C-alpha positions as a Python dict, from the first residue, in 0.01 Angstrom:
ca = {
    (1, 'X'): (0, 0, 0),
    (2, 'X'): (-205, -313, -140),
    (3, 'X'): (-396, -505, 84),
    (4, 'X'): (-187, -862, 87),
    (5, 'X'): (139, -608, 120),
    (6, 'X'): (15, -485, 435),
    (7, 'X'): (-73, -777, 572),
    (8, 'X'): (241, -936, 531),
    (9, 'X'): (361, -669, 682),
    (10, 'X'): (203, -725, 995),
    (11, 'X'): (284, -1091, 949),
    (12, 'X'): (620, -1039, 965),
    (13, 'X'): (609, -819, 1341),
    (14, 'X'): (808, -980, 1594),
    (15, 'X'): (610, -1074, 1938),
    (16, 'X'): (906, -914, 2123),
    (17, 'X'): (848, -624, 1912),
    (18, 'X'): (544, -571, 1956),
    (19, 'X'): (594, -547, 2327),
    (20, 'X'): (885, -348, 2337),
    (21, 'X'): (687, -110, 2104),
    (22, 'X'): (397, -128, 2389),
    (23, 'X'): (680, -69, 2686),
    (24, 'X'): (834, 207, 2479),
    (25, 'X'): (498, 395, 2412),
    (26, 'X'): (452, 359, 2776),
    (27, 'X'): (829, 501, 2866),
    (28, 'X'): (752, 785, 2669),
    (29, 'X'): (399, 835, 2831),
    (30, 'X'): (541, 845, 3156),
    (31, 'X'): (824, 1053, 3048),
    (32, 'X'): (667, 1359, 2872),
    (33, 'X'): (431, 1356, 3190),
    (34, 'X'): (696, 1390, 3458),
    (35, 'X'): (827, 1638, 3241),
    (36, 'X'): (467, 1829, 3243),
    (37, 'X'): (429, 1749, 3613),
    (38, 'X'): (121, 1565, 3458),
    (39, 'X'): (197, 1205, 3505),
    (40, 'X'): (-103, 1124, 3322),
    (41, 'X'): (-119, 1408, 3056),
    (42, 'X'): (-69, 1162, 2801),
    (43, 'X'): (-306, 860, 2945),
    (44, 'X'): (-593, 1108, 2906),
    (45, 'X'): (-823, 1088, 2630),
    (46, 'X'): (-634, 1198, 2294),
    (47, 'X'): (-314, 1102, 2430),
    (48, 'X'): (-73, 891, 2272),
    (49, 'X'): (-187, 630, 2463),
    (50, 'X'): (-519, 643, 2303),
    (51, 'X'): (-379, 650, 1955),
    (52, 'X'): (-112, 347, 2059),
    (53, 'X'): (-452, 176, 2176),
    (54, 'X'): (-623, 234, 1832),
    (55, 'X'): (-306, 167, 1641),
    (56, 'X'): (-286, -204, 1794),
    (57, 'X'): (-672, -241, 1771),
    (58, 'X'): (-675, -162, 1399),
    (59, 'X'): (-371, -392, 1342),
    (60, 'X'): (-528, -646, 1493),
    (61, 'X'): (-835, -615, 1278),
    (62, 'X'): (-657, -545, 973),
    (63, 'X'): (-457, -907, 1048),
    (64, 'X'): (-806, -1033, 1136),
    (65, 'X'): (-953, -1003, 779),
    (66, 'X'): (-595, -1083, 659),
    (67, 'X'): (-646, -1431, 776),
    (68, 'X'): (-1006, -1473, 658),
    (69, 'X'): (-868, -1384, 302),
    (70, 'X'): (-691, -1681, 300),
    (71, 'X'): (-941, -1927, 483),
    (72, 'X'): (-1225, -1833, 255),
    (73, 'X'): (-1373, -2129, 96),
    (74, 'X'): (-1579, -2034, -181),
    (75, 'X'): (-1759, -2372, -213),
    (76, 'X'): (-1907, -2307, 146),
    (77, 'X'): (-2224, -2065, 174),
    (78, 'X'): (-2113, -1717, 403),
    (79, 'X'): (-2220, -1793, 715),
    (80, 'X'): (-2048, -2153, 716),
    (81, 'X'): (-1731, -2013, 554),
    (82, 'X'): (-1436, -2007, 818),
    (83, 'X'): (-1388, -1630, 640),
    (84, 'X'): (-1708, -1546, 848),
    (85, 'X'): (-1542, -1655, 1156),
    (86, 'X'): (-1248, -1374, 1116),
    (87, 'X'): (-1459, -1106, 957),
    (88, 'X'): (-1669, -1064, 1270),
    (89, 'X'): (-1343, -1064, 1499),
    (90, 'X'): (-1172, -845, 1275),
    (91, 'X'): (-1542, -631, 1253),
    (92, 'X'): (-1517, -638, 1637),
    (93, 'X'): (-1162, -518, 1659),
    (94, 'X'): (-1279, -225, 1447),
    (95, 'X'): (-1521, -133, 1615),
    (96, 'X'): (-1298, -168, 1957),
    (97, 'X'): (-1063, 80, 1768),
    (98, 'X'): (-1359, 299, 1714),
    (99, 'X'): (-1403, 314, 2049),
    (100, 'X'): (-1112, 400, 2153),
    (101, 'X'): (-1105, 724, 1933),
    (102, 'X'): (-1464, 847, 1949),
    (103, 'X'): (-1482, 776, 2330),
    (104, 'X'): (-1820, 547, 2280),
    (105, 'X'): (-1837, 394, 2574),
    (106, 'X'): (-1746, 686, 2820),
    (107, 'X'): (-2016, 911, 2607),
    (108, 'X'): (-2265, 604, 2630),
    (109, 'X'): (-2240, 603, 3036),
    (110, 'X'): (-2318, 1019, 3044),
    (111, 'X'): (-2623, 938, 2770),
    (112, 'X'): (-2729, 687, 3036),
    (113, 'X'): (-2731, 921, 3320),
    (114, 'X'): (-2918, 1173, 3150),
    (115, 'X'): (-3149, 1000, 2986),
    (116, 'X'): (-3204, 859, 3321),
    (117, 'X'): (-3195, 1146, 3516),
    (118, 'X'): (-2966, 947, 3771),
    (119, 'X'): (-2736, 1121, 3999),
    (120, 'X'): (-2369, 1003, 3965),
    (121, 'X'): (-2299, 739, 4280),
    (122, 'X'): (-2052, 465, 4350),
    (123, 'X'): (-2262, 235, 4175),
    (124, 'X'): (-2407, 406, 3833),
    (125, 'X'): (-2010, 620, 3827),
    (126, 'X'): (-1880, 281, 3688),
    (127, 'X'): (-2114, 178, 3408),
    (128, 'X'): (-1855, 232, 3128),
    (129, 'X'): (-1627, -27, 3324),
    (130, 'X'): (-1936, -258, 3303),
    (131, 'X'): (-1983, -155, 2922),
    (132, 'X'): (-1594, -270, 2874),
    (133, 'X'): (-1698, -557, 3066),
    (134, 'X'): (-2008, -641, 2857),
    (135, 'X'): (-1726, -573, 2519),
    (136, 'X'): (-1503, -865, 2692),
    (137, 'X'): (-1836, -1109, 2743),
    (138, 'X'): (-1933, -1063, 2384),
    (139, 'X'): (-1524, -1090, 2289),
    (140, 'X'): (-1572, -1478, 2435),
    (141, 'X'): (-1889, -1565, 2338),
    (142, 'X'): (-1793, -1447, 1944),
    (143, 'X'): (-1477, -1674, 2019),
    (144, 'X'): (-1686, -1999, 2173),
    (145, 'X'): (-1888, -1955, 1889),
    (146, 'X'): (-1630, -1967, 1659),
    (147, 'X'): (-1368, -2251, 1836),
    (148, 'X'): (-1371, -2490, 1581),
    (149, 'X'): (-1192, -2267, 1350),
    (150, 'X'): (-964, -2141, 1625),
    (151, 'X'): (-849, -2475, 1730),
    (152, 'X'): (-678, -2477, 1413),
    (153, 'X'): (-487, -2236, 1500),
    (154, 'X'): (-323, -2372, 1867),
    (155, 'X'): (-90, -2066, 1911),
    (156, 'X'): (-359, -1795, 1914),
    (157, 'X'): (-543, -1978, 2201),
    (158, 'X'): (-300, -1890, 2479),
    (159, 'X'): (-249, -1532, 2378),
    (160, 'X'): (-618, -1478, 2387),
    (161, 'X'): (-645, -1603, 2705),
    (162, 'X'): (-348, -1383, 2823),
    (163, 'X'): (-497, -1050, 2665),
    (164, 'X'): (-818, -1145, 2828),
    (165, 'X'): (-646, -1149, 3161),
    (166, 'X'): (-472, -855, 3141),
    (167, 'X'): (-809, -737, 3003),
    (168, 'X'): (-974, -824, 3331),
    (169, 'X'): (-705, -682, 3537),
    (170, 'X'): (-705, -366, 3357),
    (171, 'X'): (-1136, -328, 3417),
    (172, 'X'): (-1087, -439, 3772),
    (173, 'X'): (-798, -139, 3834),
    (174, 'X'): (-1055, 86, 3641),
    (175, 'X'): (-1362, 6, 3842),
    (176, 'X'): (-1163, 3, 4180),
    (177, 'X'): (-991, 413, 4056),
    (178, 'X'): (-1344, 538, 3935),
    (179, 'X'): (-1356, 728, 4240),
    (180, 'X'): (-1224, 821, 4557),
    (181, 'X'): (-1288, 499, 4784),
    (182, 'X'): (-975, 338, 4758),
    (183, 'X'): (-788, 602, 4830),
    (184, 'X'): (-990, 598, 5224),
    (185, 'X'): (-903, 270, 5197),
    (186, 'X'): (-546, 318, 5167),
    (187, 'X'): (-557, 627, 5385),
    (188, 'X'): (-376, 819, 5139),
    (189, 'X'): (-288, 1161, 5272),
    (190, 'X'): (-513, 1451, 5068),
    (191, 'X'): (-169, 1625, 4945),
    (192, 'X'): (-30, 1268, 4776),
    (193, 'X'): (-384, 1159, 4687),
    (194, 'X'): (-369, 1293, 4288),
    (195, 'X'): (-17, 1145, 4230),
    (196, 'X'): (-158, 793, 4383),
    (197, 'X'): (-435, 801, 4124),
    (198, 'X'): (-223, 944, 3839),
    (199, 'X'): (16, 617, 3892),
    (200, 'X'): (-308, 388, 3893),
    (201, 'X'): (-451, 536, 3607),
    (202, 'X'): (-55, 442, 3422),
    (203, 'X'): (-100, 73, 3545),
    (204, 'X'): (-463, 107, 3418),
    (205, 'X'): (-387, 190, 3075),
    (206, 'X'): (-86, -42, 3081),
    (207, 'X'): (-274, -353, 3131),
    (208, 'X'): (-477, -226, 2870),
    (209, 'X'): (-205, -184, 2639),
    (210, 'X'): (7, -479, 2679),
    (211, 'X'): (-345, -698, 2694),
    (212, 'X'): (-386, -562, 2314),
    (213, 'X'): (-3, -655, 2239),
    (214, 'X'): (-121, -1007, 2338),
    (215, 'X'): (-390, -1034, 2093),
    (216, 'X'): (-186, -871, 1838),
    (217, 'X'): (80, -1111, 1862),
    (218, 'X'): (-134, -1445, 1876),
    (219, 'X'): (-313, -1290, 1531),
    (220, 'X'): (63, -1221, 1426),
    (221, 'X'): (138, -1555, 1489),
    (222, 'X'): (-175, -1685, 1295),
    (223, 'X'): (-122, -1529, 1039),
    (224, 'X'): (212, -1618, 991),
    (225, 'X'): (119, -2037, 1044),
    (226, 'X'): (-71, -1948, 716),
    (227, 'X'): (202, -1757, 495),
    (228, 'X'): (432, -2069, 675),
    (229, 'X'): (228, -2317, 532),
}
């Protein structure tokens, strides 16, 4: 499959598609985990949750340098060509995808503790939510960086702010299920207390999910104002 094939191809996906795709992946999650008696067999790492994740992060990317193909501007030098601009999102979107499969960030928190020699607490237990956080803060300063490109492009804007919502709703239910406080909170009863997380960790990686399908479809969208054009 050629390169401008493909990302027609993605220029062609449907918004609605993309999140029915998302709410079916999800359905089918849920599904083959009450099946299991799991309910979060498949949000674990290597589920297909994780490989839905780094399908839609790669697609995203792949649209990503899809656009910059066709805002290059040879007469420019690199760094002022608005190619630049979608090369580093689309470079950050791999690397996202990355991620997602290699477990980076999760591996990067345990290299931190040992290197450290830090006991696991309350505090230090939810570094890789502040490493997704620190991903997001370098997402939008990449993004204010680059707005004078993006303005061009007036339906992407609200999608990336929705994905970055969703994006901060999905770190806040991680940081909040890292451990076992909000369950005292709640006063969950010992016996119910692993279904209660199991159902938090299914919103978690929702959020997640649909905040990808947001990006996804305002880089869809782009992409198709372009072919449109």
């Amino acid at each position: 499959m050629t390169f401008a094939h493909s990302s027609s191809l993605t220029g062609r996906l449907p918004v609605s598609g993309i999140f029915a795709g998302v709410a079916m992946l999800l359905f089918v999650a849920v599904a083959l985990g009450l099946w299991r008696d799991q309910l979060d067999w498949q949000f674990r790492e290597s589920g297909i949750v994780t490989y839905g994740s780094v399908l839609l992060l790669g697609l995203i990317s792949w649209t990503s340098f899809a656009i910059g193909k066709v805002r290059r501007d040879r007469a420019r030098p690199f760094l002022r060509d608005p190619r630049a601009v979608w090369i580093a999102i689309g470079a950050g979107f791999a690397f996202l995808a990355l991620d997602d499969l290699a477990q980076i960030h999760e591996n990067l928190d345990k290299l931190i503790h040992t290197l450290a020699g830090a006991k696991s607490t309350a505090l230090t237990d939810r570094l890789d939510d502040l490493i997704i956080a620190f991903y997001g803060l370098v997402g939008l300063a990449v993004l204010w960086l680059c707005r004078s490109e993006l303005r061009r492009f007036r339906g992407l804007l609200p999608w990336l702010g929705f994905g970055f919502a969703l994006l901060v709703l999905q770190v806040g239910l991680d940081a909040i299920s890292n451990r076992d406080e909000w369950l005292d909170w709640l006063a969950v009863a010992e016996a119910q207390r692993p279904l209660y997380a199991d159902v938090m960790t299914v919103f978690e990686e929702g959020a997640k999910l649909f905040a990808e399908a947001a990006f996804l479809s305002g880089f869809v969208l782009a992409r198709r104002g372009l072919h449109d054009a």
